[in-house]
Coordinates of C-alpha atoms and ligand atoms in Angstrom, one line a residue:
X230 CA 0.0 0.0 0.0
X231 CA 1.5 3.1 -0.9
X232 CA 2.0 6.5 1.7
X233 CA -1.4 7.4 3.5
X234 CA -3.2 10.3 1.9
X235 CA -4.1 12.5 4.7
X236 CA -7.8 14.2 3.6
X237 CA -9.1 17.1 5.4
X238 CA -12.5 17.3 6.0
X239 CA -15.3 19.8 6.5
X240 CA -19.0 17.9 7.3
X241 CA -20.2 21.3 6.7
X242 CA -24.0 21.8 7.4
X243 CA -27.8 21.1 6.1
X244 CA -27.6 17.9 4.1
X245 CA -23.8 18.3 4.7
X246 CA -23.4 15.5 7.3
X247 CA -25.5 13.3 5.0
X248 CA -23.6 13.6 1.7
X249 CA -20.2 13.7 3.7
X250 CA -21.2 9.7 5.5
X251 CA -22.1 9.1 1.7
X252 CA -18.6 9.9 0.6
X253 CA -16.8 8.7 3.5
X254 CA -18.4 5.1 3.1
X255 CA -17.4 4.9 -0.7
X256 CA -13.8 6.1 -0.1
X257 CA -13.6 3.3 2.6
X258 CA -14.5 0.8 0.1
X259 CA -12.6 2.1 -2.5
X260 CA -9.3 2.1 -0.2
X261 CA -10.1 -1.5 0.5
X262 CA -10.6 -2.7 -3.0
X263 CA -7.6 -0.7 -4.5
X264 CA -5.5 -0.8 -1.5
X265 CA -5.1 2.9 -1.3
X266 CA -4.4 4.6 2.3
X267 CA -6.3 7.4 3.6
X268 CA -5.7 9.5 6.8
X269 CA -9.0 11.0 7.2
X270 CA -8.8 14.3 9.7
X271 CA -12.0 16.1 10.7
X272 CA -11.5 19.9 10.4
X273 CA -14.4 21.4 11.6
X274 CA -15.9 24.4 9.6
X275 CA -19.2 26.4 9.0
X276 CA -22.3 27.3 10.5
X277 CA -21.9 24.9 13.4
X278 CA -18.6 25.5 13.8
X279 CA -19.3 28.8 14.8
X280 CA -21.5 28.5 17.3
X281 CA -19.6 25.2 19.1
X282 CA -16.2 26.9 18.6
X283 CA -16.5 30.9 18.3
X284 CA -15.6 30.6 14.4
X285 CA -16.6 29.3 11.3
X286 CA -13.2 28.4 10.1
X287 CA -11.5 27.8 13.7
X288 CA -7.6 28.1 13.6
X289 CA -6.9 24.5 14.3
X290 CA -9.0 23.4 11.4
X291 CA -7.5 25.7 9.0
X292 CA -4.2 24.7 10.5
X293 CA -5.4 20.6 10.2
X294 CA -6.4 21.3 6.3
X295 CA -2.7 23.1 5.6
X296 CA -1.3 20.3 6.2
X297 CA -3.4 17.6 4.8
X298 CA -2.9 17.0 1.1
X299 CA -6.3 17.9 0.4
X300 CA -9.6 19.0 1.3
X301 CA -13.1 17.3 1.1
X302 CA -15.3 19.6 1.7
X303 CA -19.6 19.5 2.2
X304 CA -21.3 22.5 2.0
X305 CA -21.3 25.0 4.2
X306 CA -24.2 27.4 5.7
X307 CA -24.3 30.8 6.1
X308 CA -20.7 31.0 6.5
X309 CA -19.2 30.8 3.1
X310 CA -17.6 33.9 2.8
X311 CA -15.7 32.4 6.2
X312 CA -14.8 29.3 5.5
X313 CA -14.3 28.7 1.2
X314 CA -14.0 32.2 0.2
X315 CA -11.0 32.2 2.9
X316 CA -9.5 29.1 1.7
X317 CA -9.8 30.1 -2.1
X318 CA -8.0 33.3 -1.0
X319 CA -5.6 32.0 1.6
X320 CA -4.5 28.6 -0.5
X321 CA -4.3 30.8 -3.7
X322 CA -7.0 28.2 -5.0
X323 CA -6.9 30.1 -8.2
X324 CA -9.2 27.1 -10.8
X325 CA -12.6 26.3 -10.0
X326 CA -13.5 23.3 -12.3
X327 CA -16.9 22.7 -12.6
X328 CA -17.9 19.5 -15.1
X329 CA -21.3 19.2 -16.3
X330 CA -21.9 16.4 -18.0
X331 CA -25.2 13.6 -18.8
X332 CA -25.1 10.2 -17.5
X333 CA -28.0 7.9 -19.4
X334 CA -29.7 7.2 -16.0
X335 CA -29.6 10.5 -15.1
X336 CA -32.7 12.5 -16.4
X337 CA -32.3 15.8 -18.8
X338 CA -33.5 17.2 -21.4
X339 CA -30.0 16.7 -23.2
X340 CA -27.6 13.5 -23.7
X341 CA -24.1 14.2 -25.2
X342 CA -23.5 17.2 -22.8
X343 CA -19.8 16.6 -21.5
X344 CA -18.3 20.3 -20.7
X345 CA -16.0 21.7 -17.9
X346 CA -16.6 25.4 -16.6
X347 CA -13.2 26.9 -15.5
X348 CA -13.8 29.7 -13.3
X349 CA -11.3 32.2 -11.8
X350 CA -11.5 31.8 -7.9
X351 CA -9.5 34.9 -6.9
X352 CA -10.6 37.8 -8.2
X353 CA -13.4 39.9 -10.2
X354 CA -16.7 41.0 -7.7
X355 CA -15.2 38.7 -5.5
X356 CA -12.7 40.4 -3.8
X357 CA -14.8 41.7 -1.4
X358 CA -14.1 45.9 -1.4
X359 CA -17.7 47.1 -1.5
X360 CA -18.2 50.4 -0.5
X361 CA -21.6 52.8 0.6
X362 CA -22.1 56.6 0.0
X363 CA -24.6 58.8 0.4
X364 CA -26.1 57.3 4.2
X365 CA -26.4 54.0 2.1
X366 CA -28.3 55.2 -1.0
X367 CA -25.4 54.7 -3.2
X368 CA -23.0 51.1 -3.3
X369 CA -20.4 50.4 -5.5
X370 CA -18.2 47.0 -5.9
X371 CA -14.6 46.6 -7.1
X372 CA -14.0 44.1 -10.2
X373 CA -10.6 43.4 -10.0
X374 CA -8.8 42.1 -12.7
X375 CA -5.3 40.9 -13.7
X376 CA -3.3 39.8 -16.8
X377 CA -1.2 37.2 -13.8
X378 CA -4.4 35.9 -13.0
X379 CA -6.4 35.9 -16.3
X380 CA -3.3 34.5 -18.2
X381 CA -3.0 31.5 -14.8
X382 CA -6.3 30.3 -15.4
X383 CA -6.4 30.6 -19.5
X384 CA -3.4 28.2 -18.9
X385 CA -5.5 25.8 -17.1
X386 CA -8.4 25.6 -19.0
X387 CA -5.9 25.4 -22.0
X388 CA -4.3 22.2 -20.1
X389 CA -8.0 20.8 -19.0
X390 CA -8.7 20.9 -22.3
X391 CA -5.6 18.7 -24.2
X392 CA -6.2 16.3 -21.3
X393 CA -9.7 15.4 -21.9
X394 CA -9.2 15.3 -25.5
X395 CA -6.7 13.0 -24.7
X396 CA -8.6 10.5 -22.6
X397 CA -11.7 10.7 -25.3
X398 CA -9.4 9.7 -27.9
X399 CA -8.2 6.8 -26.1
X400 CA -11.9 5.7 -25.8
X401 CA -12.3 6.0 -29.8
X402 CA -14.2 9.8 -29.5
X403 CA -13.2 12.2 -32.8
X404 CA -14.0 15.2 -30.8
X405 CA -11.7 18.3 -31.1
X406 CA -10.4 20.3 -27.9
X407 CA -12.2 24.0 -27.9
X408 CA -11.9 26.7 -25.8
X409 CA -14.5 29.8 -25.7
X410 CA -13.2 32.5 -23.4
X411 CA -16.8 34.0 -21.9
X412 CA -16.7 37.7 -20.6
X413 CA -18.7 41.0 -21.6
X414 CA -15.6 42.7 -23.0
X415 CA -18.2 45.1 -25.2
X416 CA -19.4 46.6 -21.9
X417 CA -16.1 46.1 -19.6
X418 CA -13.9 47.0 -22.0
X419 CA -10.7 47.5 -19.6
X420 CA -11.7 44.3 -16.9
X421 CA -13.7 42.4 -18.8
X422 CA -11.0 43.2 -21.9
X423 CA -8.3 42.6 -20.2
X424 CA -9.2 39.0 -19.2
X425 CA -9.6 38.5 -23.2
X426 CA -6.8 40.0 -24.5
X427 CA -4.5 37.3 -21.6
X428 CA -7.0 34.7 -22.6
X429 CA -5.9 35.1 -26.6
X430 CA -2.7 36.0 -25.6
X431 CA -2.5 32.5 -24.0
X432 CA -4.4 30.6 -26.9
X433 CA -1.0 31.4 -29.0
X434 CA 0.5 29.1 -27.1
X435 CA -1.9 25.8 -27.6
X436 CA -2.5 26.1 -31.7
X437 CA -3.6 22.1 -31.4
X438 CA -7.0 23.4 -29.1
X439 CA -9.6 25.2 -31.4
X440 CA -10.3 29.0 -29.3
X441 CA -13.1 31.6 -29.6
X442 CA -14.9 34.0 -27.4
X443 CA -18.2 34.7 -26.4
X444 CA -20.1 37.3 -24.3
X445 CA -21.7 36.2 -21.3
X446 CA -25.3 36.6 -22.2
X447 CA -24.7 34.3 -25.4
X448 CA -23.1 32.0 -23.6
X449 CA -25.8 31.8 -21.0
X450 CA -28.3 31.2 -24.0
X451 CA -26.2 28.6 -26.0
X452 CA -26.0 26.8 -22.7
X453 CA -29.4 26.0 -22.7
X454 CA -30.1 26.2 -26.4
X455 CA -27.1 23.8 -27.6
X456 CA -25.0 22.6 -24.4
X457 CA -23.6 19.9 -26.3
X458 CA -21.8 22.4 -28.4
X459 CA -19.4 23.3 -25.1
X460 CA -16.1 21.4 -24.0
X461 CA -14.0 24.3 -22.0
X462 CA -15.2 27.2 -21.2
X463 CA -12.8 29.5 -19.1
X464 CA -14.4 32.2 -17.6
X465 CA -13.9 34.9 -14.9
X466 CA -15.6 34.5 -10.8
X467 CA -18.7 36.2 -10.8
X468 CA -20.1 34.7 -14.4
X469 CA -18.9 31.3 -13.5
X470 CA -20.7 30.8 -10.8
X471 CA -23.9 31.8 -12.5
X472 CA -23.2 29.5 -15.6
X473 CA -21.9 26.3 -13.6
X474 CA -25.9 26.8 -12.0
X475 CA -27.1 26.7 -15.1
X476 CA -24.9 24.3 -16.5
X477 CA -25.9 22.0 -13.7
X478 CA -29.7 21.8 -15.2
X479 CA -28.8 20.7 -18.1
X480 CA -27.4 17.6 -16.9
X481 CA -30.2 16.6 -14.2
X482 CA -29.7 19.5 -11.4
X483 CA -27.6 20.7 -8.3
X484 CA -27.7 17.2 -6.6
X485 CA -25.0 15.9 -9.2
X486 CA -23.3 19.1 -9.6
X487 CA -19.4 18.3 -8.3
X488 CA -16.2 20.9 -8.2
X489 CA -13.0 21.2 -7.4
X490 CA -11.0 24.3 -6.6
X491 CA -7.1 23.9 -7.6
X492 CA -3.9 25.5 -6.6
X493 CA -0.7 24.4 -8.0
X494 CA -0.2 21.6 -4.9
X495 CA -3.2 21.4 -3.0
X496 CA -7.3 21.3 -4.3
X497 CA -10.5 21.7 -1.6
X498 CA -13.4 19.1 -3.6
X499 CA -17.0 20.2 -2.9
X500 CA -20.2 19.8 -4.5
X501 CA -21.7 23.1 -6.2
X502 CA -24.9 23.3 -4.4
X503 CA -25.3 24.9 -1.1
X504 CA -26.5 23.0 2.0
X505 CA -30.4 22.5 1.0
X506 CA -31.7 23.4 4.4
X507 CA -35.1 22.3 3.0
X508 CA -34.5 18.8 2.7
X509 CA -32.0 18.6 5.8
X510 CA -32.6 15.7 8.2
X511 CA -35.1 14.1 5.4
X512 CA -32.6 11.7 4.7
X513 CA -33.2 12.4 1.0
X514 CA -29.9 14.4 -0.2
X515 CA -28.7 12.9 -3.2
X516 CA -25.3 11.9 -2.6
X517 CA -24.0 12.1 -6.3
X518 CA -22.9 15.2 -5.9
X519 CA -20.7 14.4 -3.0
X520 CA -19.4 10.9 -5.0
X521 CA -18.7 13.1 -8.1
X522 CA -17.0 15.4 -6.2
X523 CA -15.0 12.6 -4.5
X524 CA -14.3 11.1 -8.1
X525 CA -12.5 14.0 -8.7
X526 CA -10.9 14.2 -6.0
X527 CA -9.3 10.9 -6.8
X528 CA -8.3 11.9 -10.3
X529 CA -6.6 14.7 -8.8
X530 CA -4.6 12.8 -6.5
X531 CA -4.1 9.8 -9.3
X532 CA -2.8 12.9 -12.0
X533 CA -0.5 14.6 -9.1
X534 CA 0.6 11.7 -7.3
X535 CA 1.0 9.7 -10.7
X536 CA -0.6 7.3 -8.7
X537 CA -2.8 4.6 -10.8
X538 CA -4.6 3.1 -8.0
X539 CA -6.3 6.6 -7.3
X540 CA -7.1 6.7 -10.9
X541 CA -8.6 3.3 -11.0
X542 CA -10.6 3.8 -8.4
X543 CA -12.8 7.0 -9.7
X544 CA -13.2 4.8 -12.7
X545 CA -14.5 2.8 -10.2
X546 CA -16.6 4.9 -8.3
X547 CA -18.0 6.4 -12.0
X548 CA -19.2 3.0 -13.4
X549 CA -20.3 2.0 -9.8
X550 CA -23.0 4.9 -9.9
X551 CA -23.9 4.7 -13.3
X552 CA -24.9 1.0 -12.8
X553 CA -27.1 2.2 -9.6
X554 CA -28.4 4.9 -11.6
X555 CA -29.1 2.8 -13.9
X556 CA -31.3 0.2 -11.8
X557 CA -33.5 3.3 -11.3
X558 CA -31.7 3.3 -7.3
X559 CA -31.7 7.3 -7.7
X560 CA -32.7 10.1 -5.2
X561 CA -35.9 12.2 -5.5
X562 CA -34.6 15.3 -7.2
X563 CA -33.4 13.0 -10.0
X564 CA -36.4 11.1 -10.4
X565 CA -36.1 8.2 -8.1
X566 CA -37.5 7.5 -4.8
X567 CA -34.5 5.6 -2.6
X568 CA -33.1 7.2 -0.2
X569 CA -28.9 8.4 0.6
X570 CA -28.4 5.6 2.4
X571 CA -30.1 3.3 0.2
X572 CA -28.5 5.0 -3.0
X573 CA -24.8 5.0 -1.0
X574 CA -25.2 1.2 0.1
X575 CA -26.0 0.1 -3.2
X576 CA -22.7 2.0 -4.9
X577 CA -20.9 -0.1 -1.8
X578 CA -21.5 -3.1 -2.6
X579 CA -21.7 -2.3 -6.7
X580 CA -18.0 -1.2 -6.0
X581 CA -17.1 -4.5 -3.9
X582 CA -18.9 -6.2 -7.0
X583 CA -17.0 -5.0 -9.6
X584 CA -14.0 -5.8 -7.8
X585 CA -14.4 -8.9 -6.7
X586 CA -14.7 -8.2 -3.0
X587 CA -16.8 -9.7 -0.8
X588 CA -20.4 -8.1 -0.6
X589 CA -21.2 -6.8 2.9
X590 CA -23.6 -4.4 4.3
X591 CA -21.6 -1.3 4.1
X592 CA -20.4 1.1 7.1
X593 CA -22.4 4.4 6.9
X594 CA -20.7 6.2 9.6
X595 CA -17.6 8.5 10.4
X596 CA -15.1 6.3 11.2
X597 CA -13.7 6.2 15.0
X598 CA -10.2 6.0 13.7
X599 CA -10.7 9.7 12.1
X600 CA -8.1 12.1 13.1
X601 CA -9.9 14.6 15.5
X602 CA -8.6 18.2 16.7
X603 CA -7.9 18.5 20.0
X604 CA -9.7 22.0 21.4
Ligands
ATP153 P1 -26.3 28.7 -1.8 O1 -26.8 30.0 -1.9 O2 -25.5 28.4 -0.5 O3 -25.6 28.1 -3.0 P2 -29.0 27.9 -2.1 O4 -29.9 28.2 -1.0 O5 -29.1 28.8 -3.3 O6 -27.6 27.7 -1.6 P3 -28.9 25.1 -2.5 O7 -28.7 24.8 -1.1 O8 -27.8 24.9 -3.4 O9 -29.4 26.6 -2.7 O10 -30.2 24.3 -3.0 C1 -31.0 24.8 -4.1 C2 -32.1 23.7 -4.3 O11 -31.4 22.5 -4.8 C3 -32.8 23.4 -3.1 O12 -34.2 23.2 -3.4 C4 -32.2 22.1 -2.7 O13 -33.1 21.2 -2.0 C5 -31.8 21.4 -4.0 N1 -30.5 20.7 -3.8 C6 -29.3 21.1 -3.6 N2 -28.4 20.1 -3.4 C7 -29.2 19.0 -3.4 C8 -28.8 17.6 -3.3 N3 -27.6 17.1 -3.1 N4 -29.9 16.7 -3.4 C9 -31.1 17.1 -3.6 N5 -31.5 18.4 -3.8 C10 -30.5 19.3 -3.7

């Protein structure tokens, strides 16, 4: 078995704890099946967080997850600005990668959608400096933009997108790598202009990936006109998060919505959606968000670690839910009626099926060898 990988992780709130067990189960099986070692360590973070501990990202957590070689993160509450906006800024987490993509089981009104969204985590409306004049009549916000940043990220999607042309190829598909640059350049000419002109700029440099641009409000529209039409599109903060939302619809909805935010050596994985207070505690969270989420999370770790087992195992995980799925074992708010734990048991012992292990019930609990904090 190769070195533990020690994963940080946040339980976060609302359906949180539910989809977190759901991942934590599957991981358990996958270590077991492809004998990869995990050092799970439970960093606190969130809504609950601050009221137990005085703080939604508490010191010791954020010191636990610095030195863990990643993050697994649920979602978090009201507290988001606290606890991933921080750790976006903080762990220069500078790629948000948001796939959207159809499964056959998984209802939409599309099939061949198979896109990534790569947003820019640092900057843009999301640097925080708003400002009031006049009593409060009058508020304005920053947008901050840079050519280090814009040209950073154009370099990522540029990469995302010669390595998923890649593995297609290997599986037979004729597709060609694109990239479409989305911002409103017309109306921002200097922010929104400047995060072109780095994006072209960077293009130069990738001749074999086929590169255009697109204003936001198009974009939006061809993204629910002609989805299928997408592969990469790179993107600034603000109109990112708006258009992996969308995106996520066209592919069945939030509850299979998965991300990962990237910094040159560590990621935080989390599902897109919030924490669905409305359906906390119903026991009816659909997990795939959290095992997508955890999928990549693996391929991460397989690409950066050039470690195969990792890689194996979110091929795994992937063929494990698409044969659930596919049994019609699905979650409410994709058209099924099974429950989490019903849905997580059955991509258990699908896993342990596929690899020959021995079928048992499943563990659907935080382990009690978890790393926890001391406070
Ligand atoms: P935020 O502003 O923090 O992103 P939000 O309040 O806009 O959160 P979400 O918490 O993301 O919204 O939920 C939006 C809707 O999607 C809710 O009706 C919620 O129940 C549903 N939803 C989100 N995640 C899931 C999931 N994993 N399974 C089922 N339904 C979900």
């Amino acid at each position: 078995m190769s070195r533990a990988y020690r994963v940080s992780y946040i339980e976060g709130d609302g359906i949180g704890p539910e989809i977190f067990a759901s991942a934590r189960a599957v991981l358990d099986v996958l270590s077991d099946s492809f004998k990869i070692s995990f050092e799970f360590v439970a960093t606190p973070a969130g809504d609950k967080a601050l009221k137990d501990f005085g703080a939604a990202l508490p010191k010791q957590s954020y010191a636990a997850i610095r030195e863990s070689d990643l993050c697994l993160k649920a979602p978090v509450g009201e507290t988001a600005k606290e606890t991933i906006l921080f750790l976006r800024q903080e762990l220069d987490l500078y790629a948000n990668i948001r796939p959207a993509k159809n499964y056959p089981y998984i209802e939409s009104k599309f099939s061949d959608v198979d896109l990534v969204i790569v947003r820019e985590n640092t900057e843009d409306l999301y640097v925080g400096r708003e400002f009031e004049e006049m009593n409060g009549k009058k508020a304005i916000a920053l947008k901050v933009v840079t050519e280090a940043a814009s040209k950073r990220i154009a370099r990522t999607a540029f990469e995302i997108a010669l390595s998923r042309h890649e593995t297609r190829s290997s599986s037979g598909s004729q597709s060609e790598p694109s990239v479409v640059c989305v911002q409103k350049s017309n109306v921002l000419p200097m922010t929104d202009g400047l995060f072109l002109r780095s994006c072209d700029s960077v293009s130069k440099s990738f001749p074999s990936v086929k590169y255009s641009s697109m204003y936001v409000d198009t974009a939006a529209m061809n993204l629910v006109r002609s989805p299928e039409a997408f592969d990469v599109i790179v993107t600034s903060n603000m109109y990112g998060d708006i258009l992996s939302d969308e995106a996520s619809q066209v592919v069945g909805g939030l509850g299979v919505a998965s991300s990962a935010n990237y910094g040159d050596d560590f990621a935080v994985f989390e599902p897109v959606h919030g924490c669905a207070p409305d359906i906390a505690g119903k026991g009816i969270a659909n997990p795939l968000s959290m095992l997508f989420t955890t999928k990549m999370m693996l391929e991460w770790l397989g690409a950066k670690r050039q470690d195969p087992s990792c890689l194996a195992a979110s091929k795994s995980l992937e063929s494990a839910i698409s044969a659930v799925t596919r049994s019609g074992m699905k979650t409410p708010d994709i058209g099924g009626n099974s429950s989490t734990e019903i849905v997580t048991r059955a991509i258990c012992a699908e896993i342990r099926r596929q690899t020959g292990r021995a079928l048992d019930d499943g563990r659907f609990e935080i382990m009690k060898e978890d790393v926890l904090l001391k406070w």
